[in-house]
CSV table of C-alpha atoms in Angstrom, one decimal:
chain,number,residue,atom,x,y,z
A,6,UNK,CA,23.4,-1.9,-11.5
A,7,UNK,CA,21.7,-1.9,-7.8
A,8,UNK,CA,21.9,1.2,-6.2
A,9,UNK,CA,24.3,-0.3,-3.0
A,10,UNK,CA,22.4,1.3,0.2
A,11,UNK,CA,24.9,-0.2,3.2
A,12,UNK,CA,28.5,-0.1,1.9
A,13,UNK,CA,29.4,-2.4,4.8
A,14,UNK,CA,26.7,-4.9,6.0
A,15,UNK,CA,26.8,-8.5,7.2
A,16,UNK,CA,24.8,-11.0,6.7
A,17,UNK,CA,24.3,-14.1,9.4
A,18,UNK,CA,23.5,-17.5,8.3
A,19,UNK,CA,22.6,-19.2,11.6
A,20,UNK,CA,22.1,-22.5,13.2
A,21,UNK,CA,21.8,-24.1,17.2
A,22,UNK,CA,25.4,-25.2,17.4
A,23,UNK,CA,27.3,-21.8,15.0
A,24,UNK,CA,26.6,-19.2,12.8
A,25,UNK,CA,28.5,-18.0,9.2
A,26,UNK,CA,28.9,-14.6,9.2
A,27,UNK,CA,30.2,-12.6,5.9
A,28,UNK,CA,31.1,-9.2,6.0
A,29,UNK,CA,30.5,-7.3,2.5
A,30,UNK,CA,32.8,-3.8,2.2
A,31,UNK,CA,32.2,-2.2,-1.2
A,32,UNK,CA,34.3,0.0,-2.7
A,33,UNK,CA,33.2,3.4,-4.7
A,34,UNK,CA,33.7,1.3,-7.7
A,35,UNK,CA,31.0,-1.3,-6.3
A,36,UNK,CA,33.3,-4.3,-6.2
A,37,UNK,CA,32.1,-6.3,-3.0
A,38,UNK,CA,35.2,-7.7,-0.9
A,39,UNK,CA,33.7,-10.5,1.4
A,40,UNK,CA,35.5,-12.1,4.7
A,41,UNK,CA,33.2,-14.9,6.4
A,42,UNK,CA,33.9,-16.2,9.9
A,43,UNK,CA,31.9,-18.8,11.9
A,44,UNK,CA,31.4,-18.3,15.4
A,45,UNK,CA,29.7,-20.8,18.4
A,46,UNK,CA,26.4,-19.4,19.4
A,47,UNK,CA,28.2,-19.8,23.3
A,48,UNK,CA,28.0,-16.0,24.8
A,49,UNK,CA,31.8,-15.5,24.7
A,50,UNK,CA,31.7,-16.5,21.0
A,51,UNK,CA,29.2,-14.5,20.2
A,52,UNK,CA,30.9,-11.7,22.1
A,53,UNK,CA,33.7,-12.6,19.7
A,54,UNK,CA,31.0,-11.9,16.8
A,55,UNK,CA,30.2,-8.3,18.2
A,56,UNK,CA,34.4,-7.3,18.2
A,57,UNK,CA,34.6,-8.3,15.1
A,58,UNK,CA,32.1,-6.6,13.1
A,59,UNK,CA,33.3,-3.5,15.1
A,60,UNK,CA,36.6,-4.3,13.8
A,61,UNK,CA,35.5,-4.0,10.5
A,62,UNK,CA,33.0,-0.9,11.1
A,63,UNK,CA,29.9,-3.0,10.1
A,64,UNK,CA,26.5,-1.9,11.9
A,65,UNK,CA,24.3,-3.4,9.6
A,66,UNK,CA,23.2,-7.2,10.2
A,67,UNK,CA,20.8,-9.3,8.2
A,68,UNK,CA,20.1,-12.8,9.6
A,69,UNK,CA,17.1,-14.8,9.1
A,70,UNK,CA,14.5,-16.0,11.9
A,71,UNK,CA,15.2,-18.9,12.0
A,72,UNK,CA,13.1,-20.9,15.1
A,73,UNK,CA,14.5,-19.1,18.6
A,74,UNK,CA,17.9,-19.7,17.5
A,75,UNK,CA,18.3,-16.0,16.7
A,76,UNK,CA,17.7,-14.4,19.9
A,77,UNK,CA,20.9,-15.1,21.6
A,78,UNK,CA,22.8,-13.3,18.7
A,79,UNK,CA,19.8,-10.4,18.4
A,80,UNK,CA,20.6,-10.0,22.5
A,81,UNK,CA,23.9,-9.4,21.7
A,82,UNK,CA,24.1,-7.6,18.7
A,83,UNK,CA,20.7,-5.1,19.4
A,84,UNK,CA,22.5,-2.6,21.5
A,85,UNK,CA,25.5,-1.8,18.6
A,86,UNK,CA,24.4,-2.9,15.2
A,87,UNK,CA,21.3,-2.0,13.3
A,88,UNK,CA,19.8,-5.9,13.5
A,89,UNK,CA,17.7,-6.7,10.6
A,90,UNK,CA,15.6,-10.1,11.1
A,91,UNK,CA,14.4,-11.0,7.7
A,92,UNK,CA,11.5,-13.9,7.6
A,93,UNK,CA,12.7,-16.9,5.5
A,94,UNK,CA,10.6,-16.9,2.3
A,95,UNK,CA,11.8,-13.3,1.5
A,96,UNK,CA,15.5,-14.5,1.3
A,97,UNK,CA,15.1,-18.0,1.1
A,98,UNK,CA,18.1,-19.6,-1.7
A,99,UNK,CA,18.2,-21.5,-4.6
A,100,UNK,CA,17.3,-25.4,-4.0
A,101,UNK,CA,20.5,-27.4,-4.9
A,102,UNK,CA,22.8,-24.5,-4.2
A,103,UNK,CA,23.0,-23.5,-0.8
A,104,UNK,CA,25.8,-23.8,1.6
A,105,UNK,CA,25.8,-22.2,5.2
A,106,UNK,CA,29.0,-19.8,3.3
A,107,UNK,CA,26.7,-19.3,0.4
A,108,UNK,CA,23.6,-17.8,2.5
A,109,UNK,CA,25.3,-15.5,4.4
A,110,UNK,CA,26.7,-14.2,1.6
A,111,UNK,CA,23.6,-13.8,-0.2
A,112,UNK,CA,22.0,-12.3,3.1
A,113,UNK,CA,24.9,-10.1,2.7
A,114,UNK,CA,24.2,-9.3,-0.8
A,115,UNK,CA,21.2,-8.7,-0.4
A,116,UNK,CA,21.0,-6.2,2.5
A,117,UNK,CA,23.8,-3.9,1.0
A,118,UNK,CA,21.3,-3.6,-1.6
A,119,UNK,CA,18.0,-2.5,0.9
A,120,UNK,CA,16.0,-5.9,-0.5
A,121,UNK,CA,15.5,-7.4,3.0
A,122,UNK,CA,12.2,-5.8,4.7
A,123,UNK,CA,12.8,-6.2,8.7
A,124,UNK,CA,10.8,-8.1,10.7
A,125,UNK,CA,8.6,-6.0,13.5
A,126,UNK,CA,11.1,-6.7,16.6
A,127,UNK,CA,9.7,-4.3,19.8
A,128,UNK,CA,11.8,-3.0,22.4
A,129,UNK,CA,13.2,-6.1,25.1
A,130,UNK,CA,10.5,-4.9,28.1
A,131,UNK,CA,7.5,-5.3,25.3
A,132,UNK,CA,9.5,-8.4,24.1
A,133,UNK,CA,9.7,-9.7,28.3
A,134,UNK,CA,5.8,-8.7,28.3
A,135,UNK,CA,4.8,-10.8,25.1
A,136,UNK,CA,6.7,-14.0,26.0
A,137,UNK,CA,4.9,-13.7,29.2
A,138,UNK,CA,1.5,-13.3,27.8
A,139,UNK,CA,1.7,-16.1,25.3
A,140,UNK,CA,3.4,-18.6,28.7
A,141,UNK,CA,-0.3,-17.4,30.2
A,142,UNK,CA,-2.1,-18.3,27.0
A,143,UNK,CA,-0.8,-21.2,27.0
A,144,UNK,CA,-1.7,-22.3,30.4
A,145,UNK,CA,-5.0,-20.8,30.1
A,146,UNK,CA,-5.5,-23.6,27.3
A,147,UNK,CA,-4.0,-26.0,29.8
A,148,UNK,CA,-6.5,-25.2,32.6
A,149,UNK,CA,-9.4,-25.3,30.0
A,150,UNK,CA,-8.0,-29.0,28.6
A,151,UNK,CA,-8.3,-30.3,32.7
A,152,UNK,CA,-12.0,-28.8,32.7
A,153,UNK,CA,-12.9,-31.1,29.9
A,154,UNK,CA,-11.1,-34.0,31.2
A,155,UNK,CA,-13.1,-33.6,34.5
A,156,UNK,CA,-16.4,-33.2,32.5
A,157,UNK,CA,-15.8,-36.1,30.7
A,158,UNK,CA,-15.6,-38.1,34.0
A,159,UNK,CA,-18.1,-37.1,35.4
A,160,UNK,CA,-20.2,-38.0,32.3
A,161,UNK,CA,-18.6,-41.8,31.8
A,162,UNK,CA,-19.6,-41.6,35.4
A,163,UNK,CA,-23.7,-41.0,34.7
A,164,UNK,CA,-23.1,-37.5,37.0
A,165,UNK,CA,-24.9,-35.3,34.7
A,166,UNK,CA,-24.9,-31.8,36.8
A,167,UNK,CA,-23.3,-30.4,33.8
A,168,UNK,CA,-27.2,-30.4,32.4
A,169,UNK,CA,-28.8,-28.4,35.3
A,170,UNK,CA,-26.3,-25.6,36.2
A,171,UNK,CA,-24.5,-23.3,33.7
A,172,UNK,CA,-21.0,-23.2,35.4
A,173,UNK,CA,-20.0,-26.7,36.2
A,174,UNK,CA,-16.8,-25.1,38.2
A,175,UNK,CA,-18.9,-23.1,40.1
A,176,UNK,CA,-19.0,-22.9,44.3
A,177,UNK,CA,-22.2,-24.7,44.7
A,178,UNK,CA,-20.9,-27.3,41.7
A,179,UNK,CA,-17.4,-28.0,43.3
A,180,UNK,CA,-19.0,-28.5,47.0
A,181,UNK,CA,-21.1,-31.1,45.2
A,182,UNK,CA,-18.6,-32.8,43.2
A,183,UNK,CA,-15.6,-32.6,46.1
A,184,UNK,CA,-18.6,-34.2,48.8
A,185,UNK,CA,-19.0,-36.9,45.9
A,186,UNK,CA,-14.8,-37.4,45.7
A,187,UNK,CA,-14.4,-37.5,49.8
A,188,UNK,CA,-17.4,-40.0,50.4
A,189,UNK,CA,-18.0,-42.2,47.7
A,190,UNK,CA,-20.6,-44.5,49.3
A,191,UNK,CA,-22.8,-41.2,50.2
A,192,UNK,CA,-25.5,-40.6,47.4
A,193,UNK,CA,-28.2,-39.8,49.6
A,194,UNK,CA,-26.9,-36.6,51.2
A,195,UNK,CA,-28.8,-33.3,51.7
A,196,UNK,CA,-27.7,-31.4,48.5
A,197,UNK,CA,-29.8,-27.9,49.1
A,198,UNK,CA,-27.3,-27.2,52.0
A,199,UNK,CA,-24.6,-26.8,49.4
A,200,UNK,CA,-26.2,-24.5,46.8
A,201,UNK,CA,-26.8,-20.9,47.1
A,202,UNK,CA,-29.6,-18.9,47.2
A,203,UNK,CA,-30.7,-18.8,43.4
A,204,UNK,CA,-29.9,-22.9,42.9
A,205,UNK,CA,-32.0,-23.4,45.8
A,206,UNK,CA,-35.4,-24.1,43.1
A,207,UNK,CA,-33.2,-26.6,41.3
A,208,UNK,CA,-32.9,-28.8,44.4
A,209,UNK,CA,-34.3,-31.5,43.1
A,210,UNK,CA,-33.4,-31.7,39.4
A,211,UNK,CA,-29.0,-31.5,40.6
A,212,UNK,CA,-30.2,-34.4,43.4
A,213,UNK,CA,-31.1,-36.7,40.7
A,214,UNK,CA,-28.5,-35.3,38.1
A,215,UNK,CA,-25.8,-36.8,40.5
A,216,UNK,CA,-27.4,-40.5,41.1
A,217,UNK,CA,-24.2,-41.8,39.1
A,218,UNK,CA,-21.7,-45.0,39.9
A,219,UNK,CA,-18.3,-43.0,40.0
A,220,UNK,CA,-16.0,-45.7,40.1
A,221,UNK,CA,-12.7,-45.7,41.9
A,222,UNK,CA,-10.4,-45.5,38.7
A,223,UNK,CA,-12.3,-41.9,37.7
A,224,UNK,CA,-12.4,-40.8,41.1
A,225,UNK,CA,-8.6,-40.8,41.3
A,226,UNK,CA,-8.3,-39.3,37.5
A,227,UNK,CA,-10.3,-36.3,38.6
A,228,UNK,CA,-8.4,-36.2,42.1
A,229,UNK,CA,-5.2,-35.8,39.8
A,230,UNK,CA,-7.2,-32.9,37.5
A,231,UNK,CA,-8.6,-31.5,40.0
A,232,UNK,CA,-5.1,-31.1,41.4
A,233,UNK,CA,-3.5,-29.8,38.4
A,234,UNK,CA,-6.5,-27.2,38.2
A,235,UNK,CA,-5.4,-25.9,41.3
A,236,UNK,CA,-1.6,-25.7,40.5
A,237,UNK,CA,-2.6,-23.9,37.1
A,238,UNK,CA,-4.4,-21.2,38.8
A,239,UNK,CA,-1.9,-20.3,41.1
A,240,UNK,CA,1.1,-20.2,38.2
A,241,UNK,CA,-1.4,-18.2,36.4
A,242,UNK,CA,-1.6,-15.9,39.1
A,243,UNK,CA,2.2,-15.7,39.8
A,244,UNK,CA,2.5,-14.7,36.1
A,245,UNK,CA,0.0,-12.2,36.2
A,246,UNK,CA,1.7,-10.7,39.2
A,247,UNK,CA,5.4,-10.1,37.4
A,248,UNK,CA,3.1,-8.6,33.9
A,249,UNK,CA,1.4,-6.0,36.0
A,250,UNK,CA,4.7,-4.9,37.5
A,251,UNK,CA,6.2,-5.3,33.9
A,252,UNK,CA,3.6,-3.0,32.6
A,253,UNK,CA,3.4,-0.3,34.5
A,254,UNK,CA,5.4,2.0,32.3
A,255,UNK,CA,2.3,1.5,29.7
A,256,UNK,CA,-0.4,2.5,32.0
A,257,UNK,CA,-1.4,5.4,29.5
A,258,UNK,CA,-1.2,3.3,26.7
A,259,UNK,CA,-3.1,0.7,28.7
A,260,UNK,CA,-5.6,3.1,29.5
A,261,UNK,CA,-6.6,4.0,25.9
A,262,UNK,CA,-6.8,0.6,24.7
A,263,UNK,CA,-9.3,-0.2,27.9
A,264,UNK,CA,-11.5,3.1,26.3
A,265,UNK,CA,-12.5,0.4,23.6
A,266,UNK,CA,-16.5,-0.7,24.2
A,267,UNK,CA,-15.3,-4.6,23.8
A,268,UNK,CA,-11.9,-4.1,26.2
A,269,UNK,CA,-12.7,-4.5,29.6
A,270,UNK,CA,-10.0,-7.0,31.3
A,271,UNK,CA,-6.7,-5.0,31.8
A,272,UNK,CA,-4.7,-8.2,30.5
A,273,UNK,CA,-6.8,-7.9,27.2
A,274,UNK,CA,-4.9,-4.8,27.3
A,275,UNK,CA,-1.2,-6.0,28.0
A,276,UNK,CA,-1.5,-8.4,25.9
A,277,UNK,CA,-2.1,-6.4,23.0
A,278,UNK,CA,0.9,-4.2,23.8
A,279,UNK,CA,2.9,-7.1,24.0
A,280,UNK,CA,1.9,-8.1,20.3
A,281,UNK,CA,2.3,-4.7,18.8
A,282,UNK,CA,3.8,-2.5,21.0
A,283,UNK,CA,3.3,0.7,22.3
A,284,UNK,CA,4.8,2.8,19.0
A,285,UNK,CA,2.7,3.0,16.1
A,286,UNK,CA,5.9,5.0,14.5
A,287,UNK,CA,7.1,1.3,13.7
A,288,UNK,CA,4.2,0.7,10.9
A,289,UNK,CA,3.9,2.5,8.1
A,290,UNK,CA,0.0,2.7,8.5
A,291,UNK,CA,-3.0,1.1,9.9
A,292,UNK,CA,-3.4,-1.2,7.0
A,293,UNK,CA,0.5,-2.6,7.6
A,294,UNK,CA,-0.2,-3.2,11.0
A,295,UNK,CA,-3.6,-4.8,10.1
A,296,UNK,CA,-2.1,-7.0,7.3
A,297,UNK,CA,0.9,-7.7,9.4
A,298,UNK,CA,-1.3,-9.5,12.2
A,299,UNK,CA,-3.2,-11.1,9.5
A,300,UNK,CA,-6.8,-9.6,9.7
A,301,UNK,CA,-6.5,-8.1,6.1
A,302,UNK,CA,-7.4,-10.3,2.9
A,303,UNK,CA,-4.5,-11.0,0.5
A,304,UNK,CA,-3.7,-9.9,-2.5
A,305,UNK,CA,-3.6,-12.8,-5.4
A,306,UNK,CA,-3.4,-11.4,-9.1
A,307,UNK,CA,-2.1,-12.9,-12.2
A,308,UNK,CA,-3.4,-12.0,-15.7
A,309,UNK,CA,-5.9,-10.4,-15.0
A,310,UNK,CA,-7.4,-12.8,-12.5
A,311,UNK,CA,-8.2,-12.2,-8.9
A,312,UNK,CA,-7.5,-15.8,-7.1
A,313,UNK,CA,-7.8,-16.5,-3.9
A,314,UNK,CA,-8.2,-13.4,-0.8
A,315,UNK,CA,-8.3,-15.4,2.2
A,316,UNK,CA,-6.6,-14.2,5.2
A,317,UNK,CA,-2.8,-15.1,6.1
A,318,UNK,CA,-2.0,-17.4,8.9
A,319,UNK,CA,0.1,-14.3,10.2
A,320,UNK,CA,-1.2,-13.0,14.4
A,321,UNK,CA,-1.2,-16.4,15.5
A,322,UNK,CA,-1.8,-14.7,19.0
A,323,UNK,CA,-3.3,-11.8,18.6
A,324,UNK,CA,-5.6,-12.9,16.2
A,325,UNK,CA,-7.4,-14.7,18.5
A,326,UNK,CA,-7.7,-12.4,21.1
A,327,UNK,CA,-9.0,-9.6,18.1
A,328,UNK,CA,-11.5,-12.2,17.0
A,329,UNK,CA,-12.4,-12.2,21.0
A,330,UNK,CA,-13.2,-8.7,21.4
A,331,UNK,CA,-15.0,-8.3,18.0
A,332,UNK,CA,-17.2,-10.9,19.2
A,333,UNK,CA,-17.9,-8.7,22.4
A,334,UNK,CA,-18.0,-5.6,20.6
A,335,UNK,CA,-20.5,-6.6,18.4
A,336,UNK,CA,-22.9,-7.3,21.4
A,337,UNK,CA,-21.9,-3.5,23.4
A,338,UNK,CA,-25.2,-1.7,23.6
A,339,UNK,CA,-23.0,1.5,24.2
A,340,UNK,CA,-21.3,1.8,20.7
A,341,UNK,CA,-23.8,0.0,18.5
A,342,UNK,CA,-21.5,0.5,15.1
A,343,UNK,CA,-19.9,-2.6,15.5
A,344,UNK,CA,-23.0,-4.8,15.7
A,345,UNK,CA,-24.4,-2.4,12.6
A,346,UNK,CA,-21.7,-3.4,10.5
A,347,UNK,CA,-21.5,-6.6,11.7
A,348,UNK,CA,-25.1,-7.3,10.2
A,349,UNK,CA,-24.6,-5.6,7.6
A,350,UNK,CA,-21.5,-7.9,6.4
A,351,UNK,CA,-23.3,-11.0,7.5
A,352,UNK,CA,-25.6,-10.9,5.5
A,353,UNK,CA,-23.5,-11.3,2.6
A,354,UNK,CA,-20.5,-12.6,3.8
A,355,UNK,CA,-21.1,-14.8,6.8
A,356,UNK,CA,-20.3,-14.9,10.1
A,357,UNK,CA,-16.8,-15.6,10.3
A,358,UNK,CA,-15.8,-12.9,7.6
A,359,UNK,CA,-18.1,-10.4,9.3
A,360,UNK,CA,-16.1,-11.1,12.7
A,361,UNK,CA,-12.9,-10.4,11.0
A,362,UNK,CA,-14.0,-7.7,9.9
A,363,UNK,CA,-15.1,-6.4,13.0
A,364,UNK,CA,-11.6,-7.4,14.3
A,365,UNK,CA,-10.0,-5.8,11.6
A,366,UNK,CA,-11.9,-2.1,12.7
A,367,UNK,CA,-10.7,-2.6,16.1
A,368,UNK,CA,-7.0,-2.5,15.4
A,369,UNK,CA,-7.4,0.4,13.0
A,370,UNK,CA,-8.9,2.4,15.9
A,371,UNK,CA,-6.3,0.9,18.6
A,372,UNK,CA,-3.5,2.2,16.0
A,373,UNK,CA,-5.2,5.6,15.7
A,374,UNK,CA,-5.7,6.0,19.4
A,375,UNK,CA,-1.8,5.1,20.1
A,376,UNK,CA,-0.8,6.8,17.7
A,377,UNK,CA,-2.4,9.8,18.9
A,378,UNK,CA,-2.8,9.4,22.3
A,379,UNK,CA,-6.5,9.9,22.5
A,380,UNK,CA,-9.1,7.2,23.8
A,381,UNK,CA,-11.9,6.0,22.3
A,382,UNK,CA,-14.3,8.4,20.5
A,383,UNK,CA,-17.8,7.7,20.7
A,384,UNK,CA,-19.0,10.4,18.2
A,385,UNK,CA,-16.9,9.1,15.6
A,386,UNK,CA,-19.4,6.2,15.5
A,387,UNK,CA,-22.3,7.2,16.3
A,388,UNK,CA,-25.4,6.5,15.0
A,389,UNK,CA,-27.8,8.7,13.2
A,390,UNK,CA,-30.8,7.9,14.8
A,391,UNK,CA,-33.0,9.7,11.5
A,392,UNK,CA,-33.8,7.2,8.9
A,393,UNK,CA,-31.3,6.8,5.7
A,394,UNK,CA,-33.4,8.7,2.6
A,395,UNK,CA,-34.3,5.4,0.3
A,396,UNK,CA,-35.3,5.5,-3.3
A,397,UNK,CA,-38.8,4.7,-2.9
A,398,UNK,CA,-40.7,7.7,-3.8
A,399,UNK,CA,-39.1,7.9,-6.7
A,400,UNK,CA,-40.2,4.3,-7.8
A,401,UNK,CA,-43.2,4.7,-10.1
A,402,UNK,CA,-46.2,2.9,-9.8
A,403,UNK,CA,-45.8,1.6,-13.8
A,404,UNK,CA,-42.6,0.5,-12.4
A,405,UNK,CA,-43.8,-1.2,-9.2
A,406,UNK,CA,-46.4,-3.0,-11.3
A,407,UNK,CA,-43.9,-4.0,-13.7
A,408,UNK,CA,-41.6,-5.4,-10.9
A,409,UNK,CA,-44.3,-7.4,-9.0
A,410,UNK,CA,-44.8,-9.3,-12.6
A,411,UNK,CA,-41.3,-10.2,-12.8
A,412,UNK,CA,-41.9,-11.8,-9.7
A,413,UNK,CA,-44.3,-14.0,-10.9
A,414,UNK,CA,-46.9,-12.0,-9.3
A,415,UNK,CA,-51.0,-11.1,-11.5
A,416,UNK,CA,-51.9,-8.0,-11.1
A,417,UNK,CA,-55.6,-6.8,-11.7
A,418,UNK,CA,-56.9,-4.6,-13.6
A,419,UNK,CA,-56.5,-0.8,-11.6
A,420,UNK,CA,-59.5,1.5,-11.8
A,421,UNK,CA,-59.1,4.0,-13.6
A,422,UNK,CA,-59.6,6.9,-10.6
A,423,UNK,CA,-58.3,10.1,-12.9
């Protein structure tokens, strides 16, 4: 028999509109008496919820993530029970015999018995501060999808500046491409007076780059992105405004991740408290947190037989932004490790495992770092500048003979010099 860790526990199956909750109460005999309620997920319902699990002296709660439609009972169950948010293929039911009864009770049975492991769930300011910085993500992508509308414009339009400067976007581009949008009919118009000083050689070259036929459909297109560019920016601004005042109780925390060679921008920074949080207590190690945002390969056995190691589709956001700063800290002149070991697993690996890699050595040190409080240690990796001993004075010469053979290789006849 199961050893039965929460006598009393619920377990939540839930759903938009309701959700089924069963309450399990075992006995010292370990017979399990069940009760199951549904409840609207409307506040005062769910309120409803909360009295009666007190009721029944139950502060253990398994549900299942399902989509966002836990959060409303999670906000209302975090501050009295101990909330357990299980992912779905670790308590997923039987095919063919599942009713919305029969899953809270197996969530229920389940839990009593410890078999759920919890989902990482931080604190609600890191949870405001991560919803935040995925909403600025997400319009960071939107601004860079209106860049490449507006470049592909001006190319269908024979405006080929894109092929002379390297920022498109930039002052001296925009005063170009804004002229072009407010006077159509102008092409022959001074273009040096619009570039600064270090564009002023390329004169010329952007003069004929813009000899285009923008046409008045295009024109109004890039009026519109051009528009919606502007808008972007500014929300992207406003957000950035409420995360900094959201983040100031993780200035120190803030402050160690920014010791990193490869983290310079401060919402690098937030954003990578919002994804893991500021309390390393909640991981059992560097490698959970590493295989729990997905930078660590899997582990596929059977018989004997290693299949498949790829890594999981898990970090969907911070991922990405690891991947990011391995790719800048592989190119830091100040802590050349990274770009050491970088090479070194390129070389047999290829790029895109080497880089996750890389990414994978940064969140061990930013869990070490947090855990401890210290920043960044330099001397932990540095670099002996003296020459790794190698094996090749003990390589005879009978033996270097013998290997340049193998390699298809004639060898003449040595003097003898004895």
């Amino acid at each position: 028999m199961l050893k039965i860790v929460f006598p009393i526990c619920c377990g939540i199956d839930v759903h938009k509109k309701f959700v089924v909750a069963t309450v399990g109460t075992t006995n010292k005999s370990g017979v399990t008496d069940y009760q199951t309620r549904q409840f609207s997920t409307f506040t005062q319902s769910l309120l409803q919820l909360l009295d009666w699990l007190k009721a029944h002296s139950c502060v253990h709660v398994c549900m299942e993530s399902t989509g966002k439609y836990w959060h409303p009972v999670f906000n209302i169950l975090e501050d009295y029970c101990d909330v357990v948010v299980a992912n779905p293929k670790y308590v997923k039911g039987i095919r063919g015999k599942k009713t919305d009864k029969k899953d809270s009770i197996w969530l229920c049975d389940l839990h009593k018995h410890g078999l759920v492991p919890s989902s990482f769930i931080p604190p609600l300011p890191i949870r405001q501060i991560r919803d935040l910085m995925r909403y600025r993500f997400k319009l960071i992508n939107v601004k860079s999808s209106e860049k490449n509308r507006i470049q592909n414009s001006l190319t269908v339009s024979n405006i080929m500046i894109s092929s002379v400067v390297s920022d498109t976007f930039g002052v001296s581009s925009m005063r170009i491409i804004n002229h072009i949008l407010d006077n159509p009919d102008d092409m022959d118009f001074e273009v040096s007076s619009m570039l600064h000083g270090r564009m002023q050689d390329k004169a010329e070259t952007i003069t004929k780059s813009i000899n285009g036929n923008l046409t008045k459909p295009q024109a109004d297109k890039m009026r519109v992105c051009l528009h919606h560019l502007e808008n972007i920016e500014k929300h992207i601004t406003d957000i950035e405004r409420v995360v900094l005042g959201l983040a100031q109780p993780y200035l120190p925390q803030i402050e160690i991740i920014l010791s990193l060679p490869s983290i310079k921008d401060v919402f690098t920074a937030i954003a990578i408290i919002g994804e893991i949080g500021s309390d390393m207590a909640v991981f059992n190690s560097s490698k959970h947190l590493c295989s729990w945002a997905g930078v660590t390969p899997q582990n596929n056995e059977s018989a004997g037989k290693k299949k498949s190691v790829r890594i999981s589709r898990a970090g969907v956001y911070i991922k990405p932004l690891l991947v990011q700063c391995a790719n800048a800290a592989i190119k830091s002149k100040k802590c050349p490790y990274f770009k050491n070991r970088y090479d070194q697993i390129k070389k047999r690996r290829g790029h895109k495992k080497a880089i996750i890699a890389i990414a994978h050595t940064l969140l061990k040190c930013i869990y070490h770092m947090l855990d401890k409080g210290e920043t960044f240690n330099f001397e932990l990796y540095k670099i002996d500048s003296k020459p790794k001993q190698t094996y090749a004075s003990q390589i005879t010469e009978e033996m270097a003979i013998r290997y340049l053979q193998t390699l298809g290789y004639q060898i003449p006849d040595m003097p003898n010099t004895t």
